[in-house]
Short mmCIF file of N, CA and C in Angstrom, two decimals:
data_model
loop_
_atom_site.label_atom_id
_atom_site.label_comp_id
_atom_site.label_asym_id
_atom_site.label_seq_id
_atom_site.Cartn_x
_atom_site.Cartn_y
_atom_site.Cartn_z
N GLY A 1 2.21 7.94 15.39
CA GLY A 1 3.54 7.52 15.56
C GLY A 1 3.50 6.45 14.98
N VAL A 2 4.81 5.99 15.39
CA VAL A 2 5.42 4.77 14.54
C VAL A 2 4.77 3.48 15.02
N LYS A 3 4.41 2.38 14.11
CA LYS A 3 3.60 1.26 14.42
C LYS A 3 4.42 0.44 15.27
N GLN A 4 4.06 0.07 16.22
CA GLN A 4 4.91 -0.53 17.26
C GLN A 4 4.48 -2.41 16.68
N VAL A 5 5.61 -3.15 16.17
CA VAL A 5 5.18 -4.25 15.77
C VAL A 5 6.33 -5.49 16.50
N VAL A 6 5.63 -6.12 17.05
CA VAL A 6 6.66 -7.51 17.61
C VAL A 6 7.22 -8.31 16.53
N THR A 7 8.17 -9.02 16.37
CA THR A 7 8.49 -9.63 15.19
C THR A 7 9.13 -11.11 16.20
N ASN A 8 9.04 -11.86 14.88
CA ASN A 8 9.87 -13.34 15.45
C ASN A 8 8.93 -14.24 16.77
N LEU A 9 7.56 -13.99 16.27
CA LEU A 9 6.83 -14.37 17.49
C LEU A 9 7.30 -16.12 17.53
N SER A 10 7.31 -16.66 18.61
CA SER A 10 7.94 -18.27 18.62
C SER A 10 7.34 -18.85 19.78
N VAL A 11 6.91 -20.17 19.88
CA VAL A 11 6.57 -20.93 20.49
C VAL A 11 7.93 -22.10 20.89
N PHE A 12 8.19 -21.93 22.48
CA PHE A 12 9.06 -23.28 22.62
C PHE A 12 8.49 -24.34 23.57
N ASN A 13 9.16 -25.05 24.00
CA ASN A 13 8.60 -25.80 25.49
C ASN A 13 7.40 -26.56 25.62
N VAL A 14 6.64 -26.64 24.24
CA VAL A 14 5.20 -27.30 24.32
C VAL A 14 5.08 -28.43 25.41
N THR A 15 4.29 -28.61 26.31
CA THR A 15 3.94 -29.77 27.04
C THR A 15 2.49 -29.93 27.13
N THR A 16 1.94 -30.84 27.94
CA THR A 16 0.60 -30.86 27.86
C THR A 16 -0.34 -29.81 28.72
N SER A 17 0.44 -29.11 29.23
CA SER A 17 -0.19 -27.59 29.54
C SER A 17 0.47 -26.63 30.00
N SER A 18 1.95 -26.51 29.48
CA SER A 18 2.53 -25.16 29.10
C SER A 18 3.03 -25.14 28.18
N LEU A 19 3.27 -24.02 27.90
CA LEU A 19 4.35 -23.29 26.76
C LEU A 19 4.85 -22.22 27.00
N PHE A 20 6.30 -21.99 26.11
CA PHE A 20 6.93 -20.62 26.56
C PHE A 20 6.91 -19.75 25.02
N VAL A 21 6.27 -18.50 25.43
CA VAL A 21 6.15 -17.82 24.23
C VAL A 21 7.33 -16.62 24.23
N TYR A 22 7.95 -16.69 23.02
CA TYR A 22 9.24 -15.72 23.18
C TYR A 22 9.01 -14.55 21.52
N TRP A 23 9.35 -13.30 21.90
CA TRP A 23 9.50 -12.40 20.82
C TRP A 23 10.28 -11.18 20.76
N THR A 24 10.81 -10.75 19.29
CA THR A 24 11.48 -9.66 19.29
C THR A 24 10.88 -8.32 19.56
N LYS A 25 11.22 -7.38 20.16
CA LYS A 25 11.16 -6.15 20.70
C LYS A 25 11.05 -5.24 19.74
N PRO A 26 9.98 -4.49 19.19
CA PRO A 26 9.76 -3.63 18.11
C PRO A 26 10.91 -2.32 17.95
N LYS A 27 11.09 -1.69 17.19
CA LYS A 27 12.19 -0.56 17.16
C LYS A 27 11.85 0.50 17.95
N GLY A 28 10.26 0.59 17.62
CA GLY A 28 10.28 1.98 18.20
C GLY A 28 10.20 1.59 19.98
N SER A 29 9.55 2.85 20.37
CA SER A 29 9.59 2.47 22.38
C SER A 29 8.14 1.90 22.60
N SER A 30 8.51 0.98 23.17
CA SER A 30 7.01 0.21 23.82
C SER A 30 7.00 0.29 25.31
N SER A 31 5.58 0.35 25.85
CA SER A 31 5.90 0.37 27.40
C SER A 31 5.76 -1.36 27.69
N PHE A 32 4.82 -1.95 27.34
CA PHE A 32 4.71 -3.43 27.62
C PHE A 32 3.64 -3.98 26.56
N TYR A 33 3.59 -5.22 26.56
CA TYR A 33 3.16 -5.81 25.25
C TYR A 33 2.19 -6.68 26.03
N ARG A 34 0.79 -7.16 25.01
CA ARG A 34 -0.34 -7.54 25.54
C ARG A 34 -0.12 -9.16 24.70
N ILE A 35 -0.65 -9.99 25.90
CA ILE A 35 -0.21 -11.25 25.20
C ILE A 35 -1.75 -11.70 25.19
N HIS A 36 -2.47 -12.13 24.33
CA HIS A 36 -3.93 -12.88 24.51
C HIS A 36 -3.73 -14.55 23.93
N TRP A 37 -4.41 -15.40 24.63
CA TRP A 37 -4.39 -16.69 24.06
C TRP A 37 -5.92 -17.43 24.14
N LYS A 38 -6.51 -18.03 23.22
CA LYS A 38 -7.63 -18.46 23.28
C LYS A 38 -7.55 -20.15 22.64
N SER A 39 -8.86 -20.66 23.55
CA SER A 39 -8.99 -22.30 23.19
C SER A 39 -10.25 -21.98 22.94
N GLY A 40 -10.95 -22.15 21.92
CA GLY A 40 -12.58 -22.50 22.03
C GLY A 40 -13.02 -21.24 22.78
N GLU A 41 -14.06 -21.50 23.97
CA GLU A 41 -14.59 -20.52 24.60
C GLU A 41 -13.67 -19.74 25.63
N ILE A 42 -12.22 -20.61 25.91
CA ILE A 42 -11.79 -20.14 26.63
C ILE A 42 -10.60 -18.73 26.40
N SER A 43 -10.85 -18.02 26.74
CA SER A 43 -9.80 -16.41 26.15
C SER A 43 -9.41 -15.64 27.41
N LEU A 44 -8.13 -15.54 27.62
CA LEU A 44 -7.21 -15.00 28.64
C LEU A 44 -6.09 -14.35 27.91
N GLN A 45 -5.94 -12.98 28.84
CA GLN A 45 -4.89 -12.09 28.49
C GLN A 45 -3.79 -11.93 29.82
N ARG A 46 -3.01 -11.53 29.24
CA ARG A 46 -1.90 -11.19 30.13
C ARG A 46 -1.13 -9.68 29.42
N ASN A 47 -0.76 -8.88 30.48
CA ASN A 47 0.36 -7.66 30.17
C ASN A 47 1.81 -8.03 30.72
N VAL A 48 2.53 -8.13 30.12
CA VAL A 48 4.14 -8.09 30.51
C VAL A 48 5.07 -7.29 30.12
N SER A 49 6.24 -7.01 30.92
CA SER A 49 7.04 -6.02 30.13
C SER A 49 8.09 -6.70 29.71
N GLU A 50 8.34 -8.00 29.66
CA GLU A 50 9.27 -8.81 28.97
C GLU A 50 9.04 -9.16 27.72
N THR A 51 9.83 -10.00 27.13
CA THR A 51 9.77 -10.36 25.80
C THR A 51 9.67 -11.69 25.70
N TYR A 52 8.82 -11.64 26.78
CA TYR A 52 8.37 -13.61 26.88
C TYR A 52 7.36 -13.85 27.82
N LEU A 53 7.11 -15.40 27.63
CA LEU A 53 6.10 -15.30 28.96
C LEU A 53 5.83 -16.79 28.96
N THR A 54 5.80 -17.52 30.33
CA THR A 54 5.36 -18.80 29.97
C THR A 54 4.25 -18.82 30.49
N ILE A 55 3.15 -19.41 29.54
CA ILE A 55 1.68 -19.79 29.92
C ILE A 55 1.50 -20.93 30.46
N SER A 56 0.75 -21.04 31.70
CA SER A 56 0.57 -22.41 31.95
C SER A 56 -1.12 -22.50 32.17
N ASN A 57 -1.28 -23.84 33.03
CA ASN A 57 -2.62 -24.36 32.89
C ASN A 57 -3.39 -24.44 31.66
N LEU A 58 -2.87 -24.70 30.65
CA LEU A 58 -3.43 -25.17 29.42
C LEU A 58 -3.94 -26.64 29.66
N THR A 59 -4.99 -26.90 28.58
CA THR A 59 -5.54 -28.32 28.38
C THR A 59 -4.64 -29.24 27.30
N ALA A 60 -4.33 -30.26 27.71
CA ALA A 60 -4.15 -30.97 26.61
C ALA A 60 -4.14 -31.68 25.41
N GLY A 61 -3.64 -31.37 24.31
CA GLY A 61 -4.46 -31.79 22.74
C GLY A 61 -4.94 -30.82 22.52
N GLU A 62 -5.29 -29.61 22.85
CA GLU A 62 -5.81 -28.32 22.22
C GLU A 62 -5.16 -27.69 21.60
N GLN A 63 -5.93 -27.02 20.59
CA GLN A 63 -5.57 -25.72 19.45
C GLN A 63 -5.28 -24.58 20.45
N TYR A 64 -4.53 -23.91 20.54
CA TYR A 64 -4.54 -22.33 21.00
C TYR A 64 -3.55 -21.35 20.22
N THR A 65 -4.54 -20.09 20.16
CA THR A 65 -4.71 -19.04 19.13
C THR A 65 -3.42 -17.93 20.11
N ILE A 66 -2.76 -17.61 20.06
CA ILE A 66 -1.49 -16.81 20.90
C ILE A 66 -1.17 -15.63 19.92
N THR A 67 -1.55 -14.37 20.42
CA THR A 67 -1.24 -13.25 19.83
C THR A 67 -0.93 -12.57 20.55
N VAL A 68 0.44 -11.39 20.24
CA VAL A 68 1.33 -10.60 20.93
C VAL A 68 0.78 -9.45 19.97
N SER A 69 0.57 -8.23 21.09
CA SER A 69 1.19 -7.08 20.47
C SER A 69 1.75 -5.92 21.50
N ALA A 70 2.27 -4.96 21.10
CA ALA A 70 3.27 -4.20 21.89
C ALA A 70 2.09 -2.88 21.93
N VAL A 71 2.43 -2.46 23.31
CA VAL A 71 1.41 -0.87 23.65
C VAL A 71 2.36 -0.29 23.72
N ALA A 72 2.11 1.21 23.41
CA ALA A 72 2.95 1.99 23.60
C ALA A 72 3.00 2.80 24.74
N ALA A 73 3.82 4.12 24.82
CA ALA A 73 3.98 4.37 26.32
C ALA A 73 2.80 4.99 26.61
N ASP A 74 2.05 5.50 25.56
CA ASP A 74 0.54 5.95 26.48
C ASP A 74 -0.23 5.33 26.99
N ASN A 75 0.08 3.54 26.86
CA ASN A 75 -0.56 2.81 27.22
C ASN A 75 -1.92 2.61 26.44
N LEU A 76 -2.22 3.10 25.53
CA LEU A 76 -3.19 3.24 24.94
C LEU A 76 -3.16 2.66 23.26
N THR A 77 -2.01 3.12 22.66
CA THR A 77 -1.71 2.75 20.99
C THR A 77 -1.30 1.69 21.33
N GLU A 78 -1.93 0.69 20.41
CA GLU A 78 -1.65 -0.87 20.11
C GLU A 78 -1.35 -1.14 18.98
N GLY A 79 0.12 -1.58 18.90
CA GLY A 79 0.79 -2.23 17.43
C GLY A 79 -0.20 -3.11 16.61
N LYS A 80 0.27 -3.69 15.81
CA LYS A 80 -0.38 -4.63 14.66
C LYS A 80 0.17 -6.00 15.65
N SER A 81 -0.52 -7.04 15.70
CA SER A 81 -0.42 -8.18 16.60
C SER A 81 0.30 -9.15 15.60
N GLU A 82 0.90 -10.36 16.57
CA GLU A 82 1.49 -10.84 15.49
C GLU A 82 0.92 -12.47 16.10
N THR A 83 0.60 -13.81 15.82
CA THR A 83 -0.34 -14.56 15.89
C THR A 83 0.60 -15.86 15.61
N VAL A 84 0.35 -16.86 16.18
CA VAL A 84 0.97 -18.09 16.08
C VAL A 84 -0.23 -19.08 16.72
N VAL A 85 -0.11 -20.37 15.96
CA VAL A 85 -1.40 -21.12 16.22
C VAL A 85 -0.58 -22.15 16.92
N ILE A 86 -1.01 -22.86 17.76
CA ILE A 86 -0.18 -24.01 18.10
C ILE A 86 -1.02 -25.11 18.90
N TYR A 87 -0.71 -26.54 18.99
CA TYR A 87 -1.35 -27.26 19.77
C TYR A 87 -0.61 -27.82 20.85
N THR A 88 -1.27 -27.81 22.22
CA THR A 88 -0.49 -28.41 23.12
C THR A 88 -0.53 -29.91 23.00
N SER A 89 0.52 -31.06 24.03
CA SER A 89 0.59 -32.01 23.86
C SER A 89 -0.22 -32.62 24.30
N LYS A 90 -0.27 -33.50 23.73
CA LYS A 90 -1.93 -34.74 24.44
C LYS A 90 -1.03 -35.58 25.39
#
């Protein structure tokens, strides 16, 4: 199948405890997106059907690695992920 790759992964409205992640939908068909964010030992994941997500309950002044990948209609095939690294406000 076609590789489902999300593009233009961007982070907006970064505060001490939350941020807004946005990306562009892949050209092929994808059923949902898997967003994974981690900082140190903390690693969380969410599946969403929209091309954006507000992530909250973050820690101030921490580095977060945010990864987004598209999952195909079979719910198994995962496209190549895009990653962005940000720091929350202090």
